[in-house]
Coordinates of C-alpha atoms in Angstrom, one line a residue:
Chain A
X1 CA 0.0 0.0 0.0
X2 CA 1.3 3.4 -0.9
X3 CA 0.4 4.9 2.5
X4 CA 2.7 2.5 4.3
X5 CA 5.8 4.0 2.6
X6 CA 8.2 5.8 4.9
X7 CA 8.6 9.2 3.4
X8 CA 10.9 12.0 4.5
X9 CA 10.3 15.6 3.5
X10 CA 13.4 17.7 3.8
X11 CA 12.9 21.5 3.8
X12 CA 9.4 20.9 5.3
X13 CA 9.0 24.4 6.7
X14 CA 9.5 26.2 3.3
X15 CA 7.0 27.3 0.7
X16 CA 7.3 24.1 -1.3
X17 CA 7.8 21.8 1.8
X18 CA 4.6 23.0 3.4
X19 CA 2.7 22.2 0.2
X20 CA 4.5 18.8 -0.1
X21 CA 3.2 17.8 3.4
X22 CA -0.3 19.0 2.4
X23 CA -0.4 17.1 -0.9
X24 CA 1.0 13.9 0.9
X25 CA -1.9 14.2 3.4
X26 CA -4.4 14.7 0.6
X27 CA -3.1 11.6 -1.1
X28 CA -3.3 9.4 2.0
X29 CA 0.3 9.1 3.0
X30 CA 0.5 8.6 6.8
X31 CA 4.1 7.5 7.4
X32 CA 5.7 10.9 6.8
X33 CA 8.5 12.7 8.6
X34 CA 9.4 16.4 8.4
X35 CA 13.0 17.5 8.3
X36 CA 14.5 21.0 8.3
X37 CA 17.5 23.0 9.4
X38 CA 18.5 23.1 13.1
X39 CA 16.8 26.4 13.4
X40 CA 13.4 24.9 12.7
X41 CA 13.9 21.5 14.5
X42 CA 11.4 20.9 17.2
X43 CA 8.8 23.1 15.5
X44 CA 5.3 21.5 15.3
X45 CA 3.8 21.2 11.8
X46 CA 0.3 19.9 12.5
X47 CA 0.9 16.5 14.0
X48 CA 4.5 16.4 12.9
X49 CA 7.5 17.5 14.9
X50 CA 10.2 18.9 12.7
X51 CA 13.5 16.9 12.9
X52 CA 16.9 18.3 12.1
X53 CA 18.0 17.2 8.7
X54 CA 21.4 15.9 9.7
X55 CA 23.4 13.5 7.5
X56 CA 23.0 10.8 10.2
X57 CA 19.2 11.2 10.4
X58 CA 18.9 10.9 6.7
X59 CA 21.3 8.0 6.3
X60 CA 19.7 6.0 9.2
X61 CA 18.0 3.6 6.8
X62 CA 14.4 4.1 7.9
X63 CA 13.1 6.0 4.9
X64 CA 11.9 4.6 1.5
X65 CA 11.7 7.9 -0.1
X66 CA 13.1 11.4 0.6
X67 CA 11.6 14.5 -1.0
X68 CA 14.1 17.4 -0.9
X69 CA 12.9 21.0 -1.3
X70 CA 16.0 22.9 0.0
X71 CA 18.5 25.1 -1.8
X72 CA 21.0 23.7 -4.3
X73 CA 23.9 23.7 -1.8
X74 CA 22.0 21.9 0.9
X75 CA 20.8 19.3 -1.6
X76 CA 24.3 18.6 -2.8
X77 CA 25.3 18.1 0.8
X78 CA 22.3 16.1 2.1
X79 CA 20.9 14.1 -0.8
X80 CA 23.8 11.6 -0.9
X81 CA 23.3 10.7 2.7
X82 CA 19.6 9.8 2.1
X83 CA 20.7 7.6 -0.8
X84 CA 23.4 6.0 1.3
X85 CA 20.7 5.1 3.8
X86 CA 18.7 3.3 1.1
X87 CA 16.1 6.0 0.3
X88 CA 15.2 7.1 -3.2
X89 CA 15.9 10.9 -3.2
X90 CA 13.6 13.1 -5.3
X91 CA 15.3 16.5 -5.4
X92 CA 13.6 19.7 -6.3
X93 CA 16.7 21.9 -6.4
X94 CA 18.8 22.4 -9.5
X95 CA 21.7 20.5 -8.0
X96 CA 21.2 17.3 -10.1
X97 CA 18.8 18.2 -12.9
X98 CA 21.3 18.4 -15.7
X99 CA 23.7 15.7 -14.4
X100 CA 24.1 12.8 -16.8
X101 CA 22.5 9.6 -15.6
X102 CA 20.1 11.3 -13.3
X103 CA 16.5 11.3 -14.6
X104 CA 14.8 14.7 -14.8
X105 CA 11.1 13.8 -14.7
X106 CA 7.7 15.2 -15.4
X107 CA 5.5 12.0 -15.0
X108 CA 3.1 12.9 -17.9
X109 CA 6.0 13.7 -20.2
X110 CA 8.8 11.2 -19.5
X111 CA 7.6 9.2 -16.6
X112 CA 9.3 6.1 -17.9
X113 CA 12.7 7.8 -17.1
X114 CA 11.9 7.8 -13.4
X115 CA 12.7 4.1 -13.2
X116 CA 16.2 4.5 -14.6
X117 CA 17.4 6.2 -11.5
X118 CA 20.4 5.3 -9.4
X119 CA 19.0 6.6 -6.1
X120 CA 18.4 10.2 -7.2
X121 CA 15.6 11.6 -9.4
X122 CA 15.5 15.3 -10.1
X123 CA 12.4 17.4 -10.2
X124 CA 12.4 20.2 -12.9
X125 CA 12.2 23.9 -12.4
X126 CA 8.6 25.2 -11.7
X127 CA 8.4 26.8 -15.2
X128 CA 9.9 23.8 -17.1
X129 CA 7.2 21.5 -15.8
X130 CA 4.1 23.3 -17.2
X131 CA 6.0 24.2 -20.4
X132 CA 7.0 20.7 -21.2
X133 CA 3.5 19.4 -20.5
X134 CA 2.1 21.9 -23.0
X135 CA 4.8 21.2 -25.6
X136 CA 4.9 17.4 -25.5
X137 CA 1.6 16.6 -27.3
X138 CA 2.3 19.3 -29.9
X139 CA 5.8 17.9 -30.5
X140 CA 4.5 14.4 -30.9
X141 CA 2.0 15.6 -33.5
X142 CA 4.1 18.0 -35.5
X143 CA 7.7 18.2 -34.3
X144 CA 9.0 21.2 -32.3
X145 CA 11.2 23.6 -34.3
X146 CA 11.7 26.4 -31.8
X147 CA 10.2 27.9 -28.6
X148 CA 10.1 31.4 -27.2
X149 CA 8.6 32.0 -23.7
X150 CA 8.2 34.9 -21.4
X151 CA 7.2 34.1 -17.8
X152 CA 5.0 35.7 -15.2
X153 CA 6.3 34.0 -12.0
X154 CA 4.8 34.4 -8.6
X155 CA 6.8 35.3 -5.6
X156 CA 6.2 31.9 -3.9
X157 CA 8.6 30.5 -6.5
X158 CA 11.3 32.5 -4.6
X159 CA 10.4 31.1 -1.2
X160 CA 8.4 31.7 1.9
X161 CA 10.3 34.8 2.9
X162 CA 9.4 36.6 -0.4
X163 CA 5.8 35.7 0.2
X164 CA 6.1 37.4 3.6
X165 CA 7.6 40.4 1.9
X166 CA 4.8 40.7 -0.6
X167 CA 2.3 40.4 2.3
X168 CA 4.1 43.4 3.9
X169 CA 4.2 45.4 0.7
X170 CA 1.4 47.9 0.0
X171 CA -0.3 47.2 -3.3
X172 CA 0.9 50.6 -4.5
X173 CA 4.5 49.6 -4.1
X174 CA 4.5 46.3 -6.0
X175 CA 6.9 45.9 -8.8
X176 CA 8.1 43.3 -11.4
X177 CA 11.6 41.9 -10.9
X178 CA 14.3 39.7 -12.5
X179 CA 15.6 38.5 -9.2
X180 CA 17.8 35.7 -10.5
X181 CA 21.6 35.3 -11.0
X182 CA 22.8 36.4 -14.4
X183 CA 25.6 34.8 -16.3
X184 CA 26.3 36.9 -19.4
X185 CA 23.1 38.1 -20.9
X186 CA 20.8 35.4 -19.5
X187 CA 19.5 34.6 -16.0
X188 CA 20.1 31.2 -14.6
X189 CA 16.3 30.8 -14.6
X190 CA 16.3 31.4 -18.4
X191 CA 19.1 29.0 -19.1
X192 CA 17.5 26.3 -16.9
X193 CA 14.3 26.6 -18.8
X194 CA 16.2 25.8 -22.0
X195 CA 18.5 23.0 -20.7
X196 CA 15.8 21.3 -18.7
X197 CA 13.2 21.4 -21.5
X198 CA 15.8 19.9 -23.9
X199 CA 16.6 17.1 -21.5
X200 CA 13.0 16.2 -20.6
X201 CA 11.8 16.3 -24.2
X202 CA 15.0 14.5 -25.3
X203 CA 15.6 17.2 -27.9
X204 CA 19.2 18.3 -27.1
X205 CA 19.3 20.9 -29.8
X206 CA 15.8 22.5 -29.4
X207 CA 16.1 26.2 -29.8
X208 CA 14.6 27.9 -26.8
X209 CA 14.7 31.6 -25.9
X210 CA 13.2 32.7 -22.5
X211 CA 12.6 36.0 -20.7
X212 CA 11.8 35.3 -17.0
X213 CA 10.0 37.9 -15.0
X214 CA 8.8 37.9 -11.4
X215 CA 5.3 39.5 -10.9
X216 CA 3.7 40.5 -7.6
X217 CA 1.3 37.5 -7.4
X218 CA 1.5 35.2 -4.4
X219 CA 1.0 31.8 -6.1
X220 CA 0.7 30.7 -9.7
X221 CA 3.2 30.9 -12.6
X222 CA 2.1 31.9 -16.1
X223 CA 3.9 31.7 -19.4
X224 CA 3.3 33.3 -22.8
X225 CA 4.6 30.8 -25.3
X226 CA 5.4 31.1 -29.0
X227 CA 6.3 27.8 -30.7
X228 CA 7.0 26.7 -34.2
X229 CA 6.5 23.2 -35.5
X230 CA 8.2 21.3 -38.3
X231 CA 4.9 20.3 -39.8
X232 CA 1.7 22.3 -40.0
X233 CA -0.6 22.1 -36.9
X234 CA -3.8 24.1 -36.7
X235 CA -4.8 25.9 -33.5
X236 CA -7.9 23.7 -33.4
X237 CA -5.8 20.5 -33.6
X238 CA -3.5 21.8 -31.0
X239 CA -6.4 22.6 -28.7
X240 CA -7.7 19.0 -29.2
X241 CA -4.3 17.4 -28.5
X242 CA -3.9 19.5 -25.4
X243 CA -7.4 18.6 -24.3
X244 CA -6.5 14.9 -24.5
X245 CA -3.1 15.3 -22.7
X246 CA -2.9 13.9 -19.2
X247 CA -2.6 16.6 -16.5
X248 CA -3.5 19.4 -19.0
X249 CA -6.8 21.2 -19.0
X250 CA -7.7 23.7 -21.8
X251 CA -9.0 26.8 -20.2
X252 CA -9.5 29.8 -22.5
X253 CA -8.3 32.7 -20.3
X254 CA -6.4 31.1 -17.5
X255 CA -5.2 33.3 -14.6
X256 CA -3.2 32.4 -11.5
X257 CA -6.3 32.3 -9.4
X258 CA -7.8 29.7 -11.7
X259 CA -4.7 27.5 -11.2
X260 CA -4.1 27.8 -7.5
X261 CA -5.0 24.6 -5.7
X262 CA -5.5 22.6 -8.9
X263 CA -3.4 19.8 -10.1
X264 CA -3.8 20.5 -13.8
X265 CA -1.7 22.7 -16.0
X266 CA -4.1 25.1 -17.6
X267 CA -3.4 26.0 -21.3
X268 CA -5.4 28.7 -23.0
X269 CA -5.2 31.4 -25.7
X270 CA -4.3 28.6 -28.2
X271 CA -4.0 30.4 -31.5
X272 CA -2.0 30.8 -34.7
X273 CA 1.1 32.9 -34.6
X274 CA 0.4 34.9 -37.8
X275 CA 4.0 36.0 -38.1
X276 CA 5.3 32.6 -39.4
X277 CA 4.1 29.6 -41.3
X278 CA 3.9 27.0 -38.6
X279 CA 3.6 29.1 -35.5
X280 CA 1.3 28.7 -32.5
X281 CA 0.8 30.9 -29.4
X282 CA -0.2 29.6 -26.0
X283 CA -0.7 30.9 -22.5
X284 CA 0.1 28.3 -19.8
X285 CA -0.6 28.6 -16.1
X286 CA -0.1 26.3 -13.2
X287 CA 0.1 26.2 -9.4
X288 CA 3.9 26.5 -9.1
X289 CA 3.9 25.0 -5.6
X290 CA 1.8 22.0 -6.5
X291 CA 2.3 20.8 -10.1
X292 CA 5.3 23.2 -10.4
X293 CA 7.0 21.5 -7.5
X294 CA 5.5 19.4 -4.7
X295 CA 2.8 17.5 -6.6
X296 CA 5.2 16.7 -9.5
X297 CA 7.8 15.3 -7.0
X298 CA 5.1 13.2 -5.3
X299 CA 3.9 11.9 -8.7
X300 CA 7.5 10.9 -9.4
X301 CA 7.6 9.2 -5.9
X302 CA 4.4 7.3 -6.9
X303 CA 6.1 6.0 -10.1
X304 CA 8.9 4.7 -7.9
X305 CA 6.6 3.2 -5.3
X306 CA 4.4 1.5 -7.9
X307 CA 7.5 -0.2 -9.3
X308 CA 8.6 -1.3 -5.8
X309 CA 5.2 -3.0 -5.4
X310 CA 5.5 -4.8 -8.7
X311 CA 9.1 -6.0 -8.1
X312 CA 8.6 -6.9 -4.4
Chain B
X1 CA 5.4 81.5 -26.0
X2 CA 4.2 78.0 -25.4
X3 CA 2.8 78.8 -22.0
X4 CA 0.3 81.4 -23.5
X5 CA -1.5 78.6 -25.4
X6 CA -5.0 77.9 -24.3
X7 CA -5.1 74.2 -23.5
X8 CA -8.2 72.2 -22.5
X9 CA -7.8 68.8 -20.8
X10 CA -10.9 66.7 -21.2
X11 CA -11.2 63.8 -18.8
X12 CA -9.1 65.7 -16.3
X13 CA -10.1 63.7 -13.2
X14 CA -9.0 60.3 -14.6
X15 CA -5.7 58.5 -14.2
X16 CA -4.3 59.9 -17.4
X17 CA -6.0 63.3 -17.1
X18 CA -4.4 63.8 -13.7
X19 CA -1.0 63.2 -15.0
X20 CA -1.7 65.4 -18.1
X21 CA -2.4 68.3 -15.8
X22 CA 0.8 67.5 -13.8
X23 CA 3.0 67.3 -16.9
X24 CA 1.5 70.5 -18.3
X25 CA 2.4 72.3 -15.0
X26 CA 5.9 70.8 -15.0
X27 CA 6.4 72.2 -18.6
X28 CA 5.2 75.7 -17.7
X29 CA 1.8 75.8 -19.3
X30 CA -0.4 78.2 -17.3
X31 CA -3.4 78.8 -19.5
X32 CA -5.0 75.3 -18.9
X33 CA -8.6 74.4 -18.3
X34 CA -9.9 71.1 -16.9
X35 CA -13.0 69.4 -18.3
X36 CA -14.8 66.3 -17.2
X37 CA -18.3 64.8 -17.0
X38 CA -21.2 66.5 -15.3
X39 CA -20.6 64.3 -12.2
X40 CA -17.1 65.8 -11.6
X41 CA -18.0 69.4 -12.7
X42 CA -17.3 71.9 -9.9
X43 CA -14.6 69.8 -8.3
X44 CA -11.4 71.5 -7.5
X45 CA -8.1 70.2 -9.0
X46 CA -5.4 72.3 -7.4
X47 CA -6.2 75.8 -8.6
X48 CA -8.5 74.5 -11.4
X49 CA -12.2 74.2 -11.2
X50 CA -13.5 71.3 -13.3
X51 CA -15.8 72.4 -16.0
X52 CA -18.4 70.2 -17.6
X53 CA -17.2 68.9 -21.0
X54 CA -20.3 69.9 -23.0
X55 CA -20.3 70.2 -26.8
X56 CA -21.0 74.0 -26.4
X57 CA -18.1 74.6 -24.0
X58 CA -15.6 72.7 -26.2
X59 CA -16.9 74.5 -29.4
X60 CA -16.8 78.0 -27.9
X61 CA -13.7 78.9 -29.8
X62 CA -11.5 79.8 -26.8
X63 CA -9.1 76.8 -26.9
X64 CA -6.0 76.4 -29.1
X65 CA -5.5 72.7 -28.2
X66 CA -7.6 70.2 -26.5
X67 CA -6.2 67.0 -25.0
X68 CA -8.7 64.2 -24.6
X69 CA -8.3 61.3 -22.2
X70 CA -11.8 59.9 -22.1
X71 CA -13.3 56.7 -23.4
X72 CA -13.7 55.9 -27.1
X73 CA -17.4 56.7 -27.1
X74 CA -17.0 60.0 -25.4
X75 CA -14.1 60.9 -27.7
X76 CA -16.3 60.2 -30.8
X77 CA -18.9 62.5 -29.4
X78 CA -16.9 65.4 -28.1
X79 CA -13.7 65.7 -30.2
X80 CA -15.6 67.0 -33.3
X81 CA -17.0 69.9 -31.2
X82 CA -13.5 71.0 -30.1
X83 CA -12.3 70.9 -33.7
X84 CA -15.4 72.9 -34.8
X85 CA -14.4 75.5 -32.2
X86 CA -11.0 75.8 -33.8
X87 CA -8.9 73.7 -31.4
X88 CA -6.5 71.0 -32.5
X89 CA -7.7 67.9 -30.7
X90 CA -5.2 65.3 -29.5
X91 CA -7.1 62.2 -28.7
X92 CA -5.8 59.5 -26.4
X93 CA -8.7 57.0 -27.0
X94 CA -8.7 54.5 -29.8
X95 CA -11.6 56.3 -31.6
X96 CA -9.5 57.9 -34.4
X97 CA -6.2 56.0 -34.3
X98 CA -6.7 53.9 -37.3
X99 CA -8.8 56.3 -39.3
X100 CA -7.2 57.2 -42.6
X101 CA -6.1 60.8 -42.8
X102 CA -5.7 61.1 -39.1
X103 CA -2.1 61.1 -37.9
X104 CA -1.1 58.6 -35.2
X105 CA 2.0 60.1 -33.6
X106 CA 4.9 59.2 -31.4
X107 CA 7.0 62.4 -31.7
X108 CA 10.4 60.6 -31.7
X109 CA 9.2 58.0 -34.3
X110 CA 7.0 59.9 -36.8
X111 CA 6.7 63.4 -35.4
X112 CA 6.6 64.9 -38.9
X113 CA 3.2 63.3 -39.4
X114 CA 1.7 65.5 -36.6
X115 CA 1.7 68.5 -39.0
X116 CA -0.5 66.7 -41.5
X117 CA -3.5 66.8 -39.3
X118 CA -7.0 68.1 -40.2
X119 CA -7.9 69.1 -36.7
X120 CA -7.4 65.7 -35.0
X121 CA -4.2 63.9 -34.0
X122 CA -4.4 60.5 -32.4
X123 CA -2.2 59.4 -29.5
X124 CA -1.3 55.6 -29.7
X125 CA -2.0 52.9 -27.1
X126 CA 0.2 52.9 -24.0
X127 CA 2.0 49.7 -25.2
X128 CA 2.4 50.9 -28.8
X129 CA 4.3 54.0 -27.9
X130 CA 7.3 52.3 -26.1
X131 CA 7.3 49.4 -28.6
X132 CA 7.6 51.7 -31.6
X133 CA 10.3 53.7 -29.9
X134 CA 12.4 50.6 -29.4
X135 CA 11.7 49.2 -32.8
X136 CA 12.3 52.3 -34.9
X137 CA 16.1 52.7 -34.7
X138 CA 16.5 48.9 -35.2
X139 CA 14.2 49.0 -38.2
X140 CA 16.1 51.9 -39.8
X141 CA 19.4 49.9 -39.3
X142 CA 18.4 46.5 -40.4
X143 CA 14.7 46.3 -41.5
X144 CA 12.1 44.7 -39.3
X145 CA 10.9 41.2 -40.4
X146 CA 8.6 40.3 -37.6
X147 CA 7.8 41.1 -34.0
X148 CA 6.4 39.1 -31.0
X149 CA 5.6 40.8 -27.8
X150 CA 4.1 39.8 -24.4
X151 CA 3.1 42.6 -22.1
X152 CA 3.1 43.2 -18.4
X153 CA 0.6 46.1 -18.1
X154 CA -0.1 47.9 -14.9
X155 CA -3.6 48.5 -13.6
X156 CA -3.3 52.3 -14.1
X157 CA -3.7 51.5 -17.8
X158 CA -7.2 50.5 -17.0
X159 CA -8.1 53.7 -15.2
X160 CA -8.3 55.3 -11.8
X161 CA -11.0 52.9 -10.6
X162 CA -8.8 49.9 -11.1
X163 CA -6.0 51.6 -9.2
X164 CA -8.4 52.0 -6.3
X165 CA -9.3 48.4 -6.6
X166 CA -5.7 47.3 -6.4
X167 CA -5.2 49.6 -3.4
X168 CA -8.1 47.8 -1.7
X169 CA -6.8 44.3 -2.6
X170 CA -4.8 42.3 -0.1
X171 CA -1.3 41.4 -1.6
X172 CA -2.3 37.7 -1.1
X173 CA -5.2 38.2 -3.5
X174 CA -3.5 39.9 -6.5
X175 CA -3.8 38.1 -9.9
X176 CA -2.9 38.6 -13.5
X177 CA -5.7 39.3 -15.9
X178 CA -6.6 39.7 -19.6
X179 CA -9.3 42.3 -19.0
X180 CA -9.9 43.4 -22.6
X181 CA -12.6 42.7 -25.1
X182 CA -12.0 39.7 -27.3
X183 CA -12.9 39.4 -31.0
X184 CA -12.1 35.9 -32.1
X185 CA -8.8 34.7 -30.6
X186 CA -7.3 38.1 -30.0
X187 CA -8.0 40.8 -27.5
X188 CA -8.6 44.3 -28.9
X189 CA -5.5 45.4 -27.0
X190 CA -3.5 42.8 -29.0
X191 CA -4.9 43.8 -32.4
X192 CA -4.4 47.5 -31.5
X193 CA -0.7 46.8 -30.8
X194 CA -0.3 45.3 -34.3
X195 CA -2.4 47.8 -36.3
X196 CA -1.0 50.9 -34.5
X197 CA 2.6 49.7 -34.8
X198 CA 2.1 49.1 -38.5
X199 CA 0.6 52.6 -39.0
X200 CA 3.3 54.4 -37.0
X201 CA 6.2 52.6 -38.5
X202 CA 4.6 52.8 -42.0
X203 CA 5.0 49.1 -42.4
X204 CA 1.5 48.0 -43.3
X205 CA 2.3 44.3 -43.6
X206 CA 4.6 44.0 -40.6
X207 CA 3.9 40.6 -38.9
X208 CA 3.2 41.2 -35.2
X209 CA 1.9 38.7 -32.6
X210 CA 1.1 40.0 -29.2
X211 CA -0.1 38.5 -25.9
X212 CA -1.3 41.2 -23.5
X213 CA -1.5 40.6 -19.8
X214 CA -2.4 42.9 -16.9
X215 CA -0.2 42.5 -13.8
X216 CA -0.9 43.8 -10.3
X217 CA 1.5 46.7 -10.5
X218 CA 0.1 50.3 -10.0
X219 CA 2.1 52.2 -12.7
X220 CA 4.5 51.2 -15.4
X221 CA 4.1 48.9 -18.4
X222 CA 6.7 46.3 -19.5
X223 CA 7.1 44.3 -22.7
X224 CA 9.1 41.3 -23.5
X225 CA 9.9 41.6 -27.2
X226 CA 11.3 39.2 -29.8
X227 CA 12.1 40.7 -33.1
X228 CA 13.7 39.5 -36.3
X229 CA 15.5 41.8 -38.8
X230 CA 16.0 41.5 -42.5
X231 CA 19.7 42.0 -42.2
X232 CA 22.0 40.9 -39.4
X233 CA 22.2 43.2 -36.4
X234 CA 24.3 42.3 -33.4
X235 CA 23.1 42.9 -29.9
X236 CA 26.0 45.3 -29.3
X237 CA 25.0 47.3 -32.4
X238 CA 21.3 47.3 -31.3
X239 CA 22.3 48.5 -27.8
X240 CA 24.3 51.3 -29.4
X241 CA 21.5 52.4 -31.7
X242 CA 19.0 52.4 -28.8
X243 CA 21.4 54.4 -26.7
X244 CA 21.5 57.1 -29.4
X245 CA 17.7 57.1 -30.0
X246 CA 15.8 60.1 -28.7
X247 CA 13.6 59.4 -25.7
X248 CA 15.2 56.0 -25.2
X249 CA 17.5 55.0 -22.3
X250 CA 19.4 51.7 -22.2
X251 CA 18.9 50.3 -18.7
X252 CA 20.1 46.7 -18.3
X253 CA 17.3 45.3 -16.0
X254 CA 14.5 47.9 -16.1
X255 CA 11.5 47.4 -13.7
X256 CA 8.4 49.5 -13.5
X257 CA 9.8 51.3 -10.4
X258 CA 12.7 52.4 -12.6
X259 CA 10.3 53.9 -15.1
X260 CA 7.7 55.6 -12.9
X261 CA 8.0 59.4 -13.2
X262 CA 10.6 59.3 -15.9
X263 CA 10.1 60.5 -19.5
X264 CA 12.3 58.0 -21.1
X265 CA 11.5 54.6 -22.4
X266 CA 13.8 52.1 -20.8
X267 CA 15.2 49.3 -23.0
X268 CA 17.2 46.5 -21.5
X269 CA 18.0 42.8 -21.8
X270 CA 19.2 43.5 -25.3
X271 CA 20.5 40.1 -26.5
X272 CA 20.5 37.7 -29.4
X273 CA 17.5 35.4 -29.9
X274 CA 19.5 32.2 -30.3
X275 CA 16.5 30.4 -32.0
X276 CA 16.8 32.2 -35.3
X277 CA 19.4 33.8 -37.5
X278 CA 18.6 37.5 -37.2
X279 CA 16.7 37.6 -33.9
X280 CA 17.0 39.9 -31.0
X281 CA 15.3 40.0 -27.6
X282 CA 14.5 43.2 -25.6
X283 CA 12.7 44.1 -22.5
X284 CA 11.0 47.5 -22.7
X285 CA 9.5 49.5 -19.8
X286 CA 7.9 52.9 -19.5
X287 CA 5.6 55.0 -17.3
X288 CA 2.3 54.3 -19.1
X289 CA 0.7 57.4 -17.7
X290 CA 3.5 59.7 -18.8
X291 CA 5.3 58.6 -22.0
X292 CA 2.6 56.0 -22.6
X293 CA -0.2 58.6 -22.6
X294 CA 0.0 62.2 -21.1
X295 CA 3.5 63.1 -22.0
X296 CA 3.3 61.7 -25.5
X297 CA 0.1 63.7 -26.2
X298 CA 1.8 66.9 -24.8
X299 CA 4.8 66.3 -27.0
X300 CA 2.5 66.1 -29.9
X301 CA 0.9 69.3 -28.8
X302 CA 4.3 71.0 -28.7
X303 CA 4.9 69.9 -32.3
X304 CA 1.7 71.6 -33.3
X305 CA 2.4 74.7 -31.2
X306 CA 5.9 75.1 -32.5
X307 CA 4.5 75.1 -36.1
X308 CA 1.9 77.7 -35.1
X309 CA 4.7 80.0 -33.9
X310 CA 6.6 79.5 -37.2
X311 CA 3.6 80.2 -39.4
X312 CA 2.1 83.0 -37.4

């Protein structure tokens, strides 16, 4: 039974960790432990007492699965200990996403890759997940030629502290931001979106150009997408393909409020890009804490757990 | 002297009207009258008493220039009366923008067209103005082939009431929106952006695809732009051309806060679009109430006034 699995949530007090615990509860997992830094250890999260995420605790051998939503540096440090202890680690940081041999998984897009892990499975960036879910069915039908995307990313993607800051900001003072690290003329968020999309879709040369922008919304990421296909694909056919895609819901004018709390990726504004021959325009929205992070990681976990049952 | 001109501001109590009065004051105009609907007539705006914008008042013949920032229907009704009274009408609604024979003017882009008016000059949409200012120098250098743009438009673009609504909204409840009218698969805002850009740049076939989105920011519109040119143009050359363009300031990571209160259009993130041969990516921000509306209209007025002095 899935709910007998021993699951550790590391980074349990953060924006994504909190939603991870919530989605695990919703899905009936009862054998869950919450881990965080020493600062949060001892804190009560509902019925769970937060434990300190020490190498020893994670390597103790009493976890089947360990879901990490901590920073990249902390993931690099802690994930190997969980794996050493026999857990399968599902890591939401960017630490392992592009590492060769480590699967980077969106269950509806490349779920079969989850089973090729060697202890670690990486969960993609919160913008990559909805983007690849919208692109996959269109690629299968007509072949992707290139993708341009501009994002409208909520502050929860930057963590619980930024959510507090937005709560404290008067609506008159809100601003957009590009609060990522820049290497050359691209932010790391923009280059992640390209590299991860290529890895997940297994299109290592796919041309992708992204402009990532933070907007003063609490939860929910949106993306304006222009894509070109190798073969002609009408907007009506694209809408039909998206309507049949698992985890995708066609919603004509999706906003972040429409997406918050839902598991689906909402895809709307599906129309022809009149500037090129085989161009389409989309608007993609999802709950970045759920499908963009916590839910996707738990769906990966369920692929692993399902396999364990079969092979047991 | 410019400051002796008799200037009427119609819609003086609205979001754009308020800024129009402010910019007129900043620029030394003293002979200004404020007009609005019957509901606002008698209200005091600083030293000005709001007069009712009746056809008779506007046609009375005692105005040289009349700046309209009212809805499209009100503009259609009132503008002809001001013209009948001998004023040059500069209209900020979409009523006359695409009408043949009526100039649609961004002074830095096609200022010479302002003098071809027959009583009415149209002021473009708040997104078209910064977009054409960024595109013009690049078009002159390398020829525009196509443009894709996604917008981040502040609520002040939707009027004073929407600003009040955002002030009353808790930061946790903010959302993005597409609060325009839709005709087929495009909003009227998106089709305006295409038609007006074509008219101003005098490129009637220019392929333009836009996705317009409202974000919960009070003032300041941003645009993520992908453009392709006929001839090669490096990002460095584009940055140099933009740096020399009148009214444009190159600002690497412009946000709405950077733009508020400034007259310049800020253009940043100038880089190659790696998905095509002659592609460039830009991020454009401006104060939608100033250069996006009030200031641009006053700059048009100044072209008209300068001509009057010359021909007097």
